[in-house]
GROMACS .gro file of C-alpha atoms in nm:
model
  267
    1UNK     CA    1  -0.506   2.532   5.738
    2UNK     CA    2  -0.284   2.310   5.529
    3UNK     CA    3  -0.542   2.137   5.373
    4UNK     CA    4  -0.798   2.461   5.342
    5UNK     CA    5  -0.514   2.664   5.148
    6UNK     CA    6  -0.452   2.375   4.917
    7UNK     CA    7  -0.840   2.282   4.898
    8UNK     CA    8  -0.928   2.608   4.787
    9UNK     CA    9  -0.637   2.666   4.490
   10UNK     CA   10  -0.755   2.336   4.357
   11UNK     CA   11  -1.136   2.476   4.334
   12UNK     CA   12  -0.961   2.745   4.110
   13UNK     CA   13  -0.859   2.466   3.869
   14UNK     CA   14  -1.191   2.330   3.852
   15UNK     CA   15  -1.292   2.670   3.739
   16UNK     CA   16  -1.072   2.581   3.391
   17UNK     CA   17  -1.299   2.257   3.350
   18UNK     CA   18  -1.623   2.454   3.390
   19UNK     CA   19  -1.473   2.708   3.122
   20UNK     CA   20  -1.341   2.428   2.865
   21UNK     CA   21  -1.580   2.384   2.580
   22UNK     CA   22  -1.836   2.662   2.664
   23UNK     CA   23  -1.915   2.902   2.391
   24UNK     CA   24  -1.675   3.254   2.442
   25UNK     CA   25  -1.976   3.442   2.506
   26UNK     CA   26  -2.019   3.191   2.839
   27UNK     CA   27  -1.680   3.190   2.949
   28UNK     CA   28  -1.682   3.565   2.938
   29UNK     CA   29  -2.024   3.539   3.207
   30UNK     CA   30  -1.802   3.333   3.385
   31UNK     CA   31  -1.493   3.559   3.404
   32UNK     CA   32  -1.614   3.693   3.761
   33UNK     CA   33  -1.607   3.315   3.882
   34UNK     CA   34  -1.226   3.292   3.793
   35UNK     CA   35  -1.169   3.597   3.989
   36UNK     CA   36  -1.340   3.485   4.285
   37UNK     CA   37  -1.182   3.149   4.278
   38UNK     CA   38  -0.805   3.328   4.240
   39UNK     CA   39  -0.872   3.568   4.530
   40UNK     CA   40  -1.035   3.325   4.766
   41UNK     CA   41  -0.705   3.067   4.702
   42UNK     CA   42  -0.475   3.383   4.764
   43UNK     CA   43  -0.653   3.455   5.125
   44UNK     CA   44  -0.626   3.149   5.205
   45UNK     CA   45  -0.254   3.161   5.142
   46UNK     CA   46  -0.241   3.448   5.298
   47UNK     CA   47  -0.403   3.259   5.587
   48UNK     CA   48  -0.130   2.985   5.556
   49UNK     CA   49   0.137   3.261   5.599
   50UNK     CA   50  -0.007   3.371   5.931
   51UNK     CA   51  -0.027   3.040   6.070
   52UNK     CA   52   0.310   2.964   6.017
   53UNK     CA   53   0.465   3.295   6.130
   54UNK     CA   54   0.218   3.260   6.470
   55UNK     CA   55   0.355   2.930   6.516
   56UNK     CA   56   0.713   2.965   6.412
   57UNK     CA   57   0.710   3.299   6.618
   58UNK     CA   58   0.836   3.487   6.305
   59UNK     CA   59   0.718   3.770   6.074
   60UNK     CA   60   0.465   3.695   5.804
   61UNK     CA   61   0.724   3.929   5.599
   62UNK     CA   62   1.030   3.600   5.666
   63UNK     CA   63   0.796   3.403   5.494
   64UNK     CA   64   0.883   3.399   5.139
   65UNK     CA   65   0.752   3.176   4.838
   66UNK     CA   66   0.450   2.888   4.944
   67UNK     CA   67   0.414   2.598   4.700
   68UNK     CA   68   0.157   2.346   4.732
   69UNK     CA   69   0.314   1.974   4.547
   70UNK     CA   70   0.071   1.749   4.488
   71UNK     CA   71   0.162   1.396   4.409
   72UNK     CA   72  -0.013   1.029   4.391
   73UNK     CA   73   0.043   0.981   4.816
   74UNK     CA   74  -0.020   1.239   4.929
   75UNK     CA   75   0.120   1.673   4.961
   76UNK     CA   76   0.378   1.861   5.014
   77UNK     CA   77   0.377   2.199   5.184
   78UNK     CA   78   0.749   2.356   5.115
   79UNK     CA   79   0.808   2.736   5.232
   80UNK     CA   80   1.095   2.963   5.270
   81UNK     CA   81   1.185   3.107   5.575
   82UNK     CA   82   1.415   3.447   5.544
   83UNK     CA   83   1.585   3.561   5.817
   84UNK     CA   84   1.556   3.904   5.968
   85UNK     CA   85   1.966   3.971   5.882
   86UNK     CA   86   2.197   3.803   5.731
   87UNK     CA   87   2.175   3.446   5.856
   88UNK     CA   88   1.952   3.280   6.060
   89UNK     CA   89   2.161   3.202   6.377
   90UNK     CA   90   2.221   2.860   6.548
   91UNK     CA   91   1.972   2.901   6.804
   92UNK     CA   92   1.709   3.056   6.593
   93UNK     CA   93   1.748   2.723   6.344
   94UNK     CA   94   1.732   2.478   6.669
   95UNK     CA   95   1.433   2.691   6.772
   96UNK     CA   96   1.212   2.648   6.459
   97UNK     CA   97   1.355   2.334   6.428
   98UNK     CA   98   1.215   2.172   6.763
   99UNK     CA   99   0.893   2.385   6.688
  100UNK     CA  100   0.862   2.217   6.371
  101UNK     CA  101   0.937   1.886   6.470
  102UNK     CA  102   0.577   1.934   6.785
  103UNK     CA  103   0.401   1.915   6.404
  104UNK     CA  104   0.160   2.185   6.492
  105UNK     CA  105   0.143   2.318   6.096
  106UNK     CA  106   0.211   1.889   6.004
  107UNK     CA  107   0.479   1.625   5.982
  108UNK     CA  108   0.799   1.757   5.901
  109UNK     CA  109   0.970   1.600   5.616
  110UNK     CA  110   1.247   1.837   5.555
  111UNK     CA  111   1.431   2.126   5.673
  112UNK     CA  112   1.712   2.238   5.461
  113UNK     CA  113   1.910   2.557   5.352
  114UNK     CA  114   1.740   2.695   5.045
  115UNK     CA  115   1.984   2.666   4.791
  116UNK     CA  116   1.839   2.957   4.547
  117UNK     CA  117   1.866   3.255   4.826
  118UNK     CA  118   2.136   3.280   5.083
  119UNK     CA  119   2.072   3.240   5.456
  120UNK     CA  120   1.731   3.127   5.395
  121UNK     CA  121   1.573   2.788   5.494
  122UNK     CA  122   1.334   2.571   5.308
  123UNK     CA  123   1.067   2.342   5.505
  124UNK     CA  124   0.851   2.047   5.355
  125UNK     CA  125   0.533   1.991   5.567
  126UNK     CA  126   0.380   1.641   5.447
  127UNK     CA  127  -0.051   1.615   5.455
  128UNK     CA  128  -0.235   1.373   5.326
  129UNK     CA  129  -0.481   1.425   4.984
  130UNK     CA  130  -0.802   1.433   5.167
  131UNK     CA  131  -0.975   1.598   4.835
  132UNK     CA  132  -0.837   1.392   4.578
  133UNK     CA  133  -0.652   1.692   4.475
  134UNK     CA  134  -0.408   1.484   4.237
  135UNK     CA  135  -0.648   1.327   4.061
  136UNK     CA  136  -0.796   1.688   3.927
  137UNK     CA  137  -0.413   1.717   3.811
  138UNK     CA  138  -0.530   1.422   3.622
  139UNK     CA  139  -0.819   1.586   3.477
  140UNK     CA  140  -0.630   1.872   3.354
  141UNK     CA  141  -0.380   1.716   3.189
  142UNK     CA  142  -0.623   1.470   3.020
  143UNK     CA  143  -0.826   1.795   2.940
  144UNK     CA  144  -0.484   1.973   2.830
  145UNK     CA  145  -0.362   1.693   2.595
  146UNK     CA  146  -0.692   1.676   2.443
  147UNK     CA  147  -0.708   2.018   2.368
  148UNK     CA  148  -0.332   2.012   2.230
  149UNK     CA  149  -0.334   1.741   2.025
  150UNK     CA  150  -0.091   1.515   2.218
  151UNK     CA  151  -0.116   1.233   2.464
  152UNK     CA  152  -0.135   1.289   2.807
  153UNK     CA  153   0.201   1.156   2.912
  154UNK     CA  154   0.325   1.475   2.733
  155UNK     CA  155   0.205   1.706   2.950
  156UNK     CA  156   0.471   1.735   3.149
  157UNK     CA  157   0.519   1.979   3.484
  158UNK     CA  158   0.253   2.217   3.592
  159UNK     CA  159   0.258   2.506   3.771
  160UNK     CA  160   0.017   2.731   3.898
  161UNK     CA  161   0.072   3.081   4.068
  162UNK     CA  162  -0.211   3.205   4.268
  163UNK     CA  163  -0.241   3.558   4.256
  164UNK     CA  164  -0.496   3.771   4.398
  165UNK     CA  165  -0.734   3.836   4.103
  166UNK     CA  166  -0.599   3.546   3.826
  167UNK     CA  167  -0.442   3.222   3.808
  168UNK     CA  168  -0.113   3.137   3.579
  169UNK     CA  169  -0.069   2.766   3.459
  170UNK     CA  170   0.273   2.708   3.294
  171UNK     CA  171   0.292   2.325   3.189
  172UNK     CA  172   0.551   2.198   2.956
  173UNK     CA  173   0.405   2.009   2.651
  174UNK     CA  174   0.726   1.773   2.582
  175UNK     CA  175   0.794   1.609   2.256
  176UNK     CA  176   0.746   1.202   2.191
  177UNK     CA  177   1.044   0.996   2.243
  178UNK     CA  178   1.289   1.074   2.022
  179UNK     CA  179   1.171   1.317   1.822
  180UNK     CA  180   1.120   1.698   1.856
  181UNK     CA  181   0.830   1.960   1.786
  182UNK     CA  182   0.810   2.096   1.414
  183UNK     CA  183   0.704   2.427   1.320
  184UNK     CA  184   0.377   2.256   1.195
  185UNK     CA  185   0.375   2.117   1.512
  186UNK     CA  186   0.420   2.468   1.714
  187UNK     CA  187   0.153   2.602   1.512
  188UNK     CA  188  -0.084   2.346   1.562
  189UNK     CA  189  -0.064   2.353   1.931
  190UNK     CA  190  -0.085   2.746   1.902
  191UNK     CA  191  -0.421   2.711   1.699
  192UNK     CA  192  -0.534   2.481   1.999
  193UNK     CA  193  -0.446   2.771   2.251
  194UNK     CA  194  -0.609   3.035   2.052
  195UNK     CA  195  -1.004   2.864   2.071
  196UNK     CA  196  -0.913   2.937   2.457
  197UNK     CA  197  -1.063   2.612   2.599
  198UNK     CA  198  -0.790   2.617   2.848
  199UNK     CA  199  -0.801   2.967   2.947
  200UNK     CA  200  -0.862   3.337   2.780
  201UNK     CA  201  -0.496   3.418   2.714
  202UNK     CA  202  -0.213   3.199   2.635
  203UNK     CA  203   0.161   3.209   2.525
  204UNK     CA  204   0.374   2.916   2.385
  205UNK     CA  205   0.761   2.922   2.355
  206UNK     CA  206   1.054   2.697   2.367
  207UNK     CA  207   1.140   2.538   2.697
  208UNK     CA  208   1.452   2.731   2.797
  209UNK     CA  209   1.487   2.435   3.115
  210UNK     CA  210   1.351   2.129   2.907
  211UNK     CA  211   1.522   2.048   2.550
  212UNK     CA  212   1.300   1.976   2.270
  213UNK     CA  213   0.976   2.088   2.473
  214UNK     CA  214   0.706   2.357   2.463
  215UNK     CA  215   0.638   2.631   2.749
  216UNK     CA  216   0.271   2.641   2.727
  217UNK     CA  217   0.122   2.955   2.974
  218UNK     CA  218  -0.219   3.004   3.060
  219UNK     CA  219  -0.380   3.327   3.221
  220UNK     CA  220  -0.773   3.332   3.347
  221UNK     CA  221  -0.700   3.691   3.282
  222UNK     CA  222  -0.619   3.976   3.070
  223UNK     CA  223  -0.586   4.209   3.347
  224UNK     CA  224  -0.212   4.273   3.432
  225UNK     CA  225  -0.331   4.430   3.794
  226UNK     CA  226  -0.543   4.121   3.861
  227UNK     CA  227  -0.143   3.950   3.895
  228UNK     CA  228  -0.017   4.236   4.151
  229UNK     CA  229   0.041   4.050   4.505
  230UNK     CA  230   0.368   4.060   4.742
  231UNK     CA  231   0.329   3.684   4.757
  232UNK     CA  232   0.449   3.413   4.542
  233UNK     CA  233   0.191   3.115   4.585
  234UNK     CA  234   0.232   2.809   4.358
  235UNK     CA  235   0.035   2.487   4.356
  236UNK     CA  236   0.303   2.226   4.135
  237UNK     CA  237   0.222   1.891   3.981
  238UNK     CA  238   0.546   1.716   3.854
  239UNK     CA  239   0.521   1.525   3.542
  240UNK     CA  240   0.555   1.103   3.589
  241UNK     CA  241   0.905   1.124   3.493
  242UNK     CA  242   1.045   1.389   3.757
  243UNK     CA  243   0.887   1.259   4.106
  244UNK     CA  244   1.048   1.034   4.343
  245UNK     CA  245   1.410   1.081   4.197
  246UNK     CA  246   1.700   1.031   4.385
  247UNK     CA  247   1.944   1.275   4.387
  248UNK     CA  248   2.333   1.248   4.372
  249UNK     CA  249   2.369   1.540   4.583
  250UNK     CA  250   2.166   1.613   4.867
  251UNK     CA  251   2.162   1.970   5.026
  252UNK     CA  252   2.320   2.125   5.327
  253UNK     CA  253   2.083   2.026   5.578
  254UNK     CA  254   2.087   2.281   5.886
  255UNK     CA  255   1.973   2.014   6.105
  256UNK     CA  256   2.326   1.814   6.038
  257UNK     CA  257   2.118   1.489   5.956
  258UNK     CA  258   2.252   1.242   5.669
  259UNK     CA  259   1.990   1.263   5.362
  260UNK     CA  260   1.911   0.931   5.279
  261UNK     CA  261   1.729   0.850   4.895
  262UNK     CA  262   1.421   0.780   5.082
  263UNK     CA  263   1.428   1.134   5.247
  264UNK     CA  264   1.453   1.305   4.890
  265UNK     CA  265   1.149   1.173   4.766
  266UNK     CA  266   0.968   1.481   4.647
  267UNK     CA  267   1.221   1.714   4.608
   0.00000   0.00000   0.00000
């Protein structure tokens, strides 16, 4: 189920390459397309979410944010866990720990305290890329820095939500070394947006998280309903410089293990 939730988002994406250089009048025959390829990825997240809270013997509704991470060996399946009080107790955490570690739902690669919402825990389920799902990352961003006007070790991280009737790609478009975006340059890349080759409708800002970059965001659709969904599903691809790094502080890990550098690869 790992691999068919993932499988599917990333058929979404190759929705955007089907849509990039057609004539508007085509992508708008195609618009039904998008929405079947965003609402087949959500059910199968949706799928995802049952099989976890079936095997972890939880509710689907302690199951908080999914993200698919998608790197050069291989993916990463990391989900929240909420408790149904305050904390998760020890027993519960030794329970799902020991269930984790049988590797029904795939090898466990971490199993931490979520750092963003209190008493939650955060589990990394490691799969292998079966469907050469980072090399379509590749595509896109070759596609993407086409499109913009900038080389292709700009585009920096992607994200995609997966909501039930549209998809949202939010990639930052970073500066070369050294130097920083003009208002010319903003412009430019603006222009690029506008022809919609990437998607129907766009927004560009300043990074608030990334100095000296661009927040580029890309909806398959103008329909605010079509975003409406009590999940949060992401599929993530980080940029070359921001995978693999080894952090100087690891996090509270509830299973009392020592992180080693090794361990926080992906993170």
């Amino acid at each position: 189920m790992i691999k068919k939730a993932f499988a599917v988002a990333m058929l979404s994406i190759l929705a955007v390459f089907v849509l990039s250089g057609s004539s508007c009048g085509y992508r708008r025959l195609l618009a039904d397309s998008w929405q079947d390829a965003s609402a087949s990825a959500y059910d199968d997240f949706v799928d995802f979410r049952q099989e976890v809270s079936s095997t972890l013997g939880i509710g689907q509704d302690q199951i908080g944010w999914v993200a698919a991470i998608v790197g050069s060996d291989g993916i990463l399946m990391e989900f929240e866990l909420l408790p149904e009080t305050v904390n998760f107790d020890d027993d519960e955490i030794t329970r799902i720990k020991e269930v984790l570690e049988n590797g029904d739902l795939g090898p466990l690669t971490d199993f931490v305290y979520e750092e963003d919402t209190p008493g939650a825990l955060q589990v990394t389920i490691s799969t292998s890329d079966d469907d050469d799902s980072y090399d379509e990352f590749v595509d896109f961003r070759q596609q993407a820095s086409s499109v913009l006007g900038v080389s292709q070790g700009q585009i920096g991280d992607i994200t995609i939500s997966v909501n039930p009737g549209s998809l949202v790609f939010d990639f930052d478009v970073l500066p070369e070394s050294g130097s920083s975006f003009s208002q010319s340059d903003f412009n430019r890349i603006t222009d690029a947006l506008q022809t919609g080759e990437l998607g129907p409708v766009y927004d560009l800002a300043y990074s608030t998280d990334t100095p000296g970059a661009l927040d580029a965001t890309v909806w398959t659709s103008d329909d605010e309903d079509a975003e409406d969904g009590d999940n949060q599903n992401y599929v993530i691809s980080f940029g070359d410089n921001d995978q693999g790094v080894c952090s100087d502080i690891p996090p509270p890990s509830p299973s009392g293990k020592d992180w080693t550098c090794e361990d926080q690869k992906g993170w």
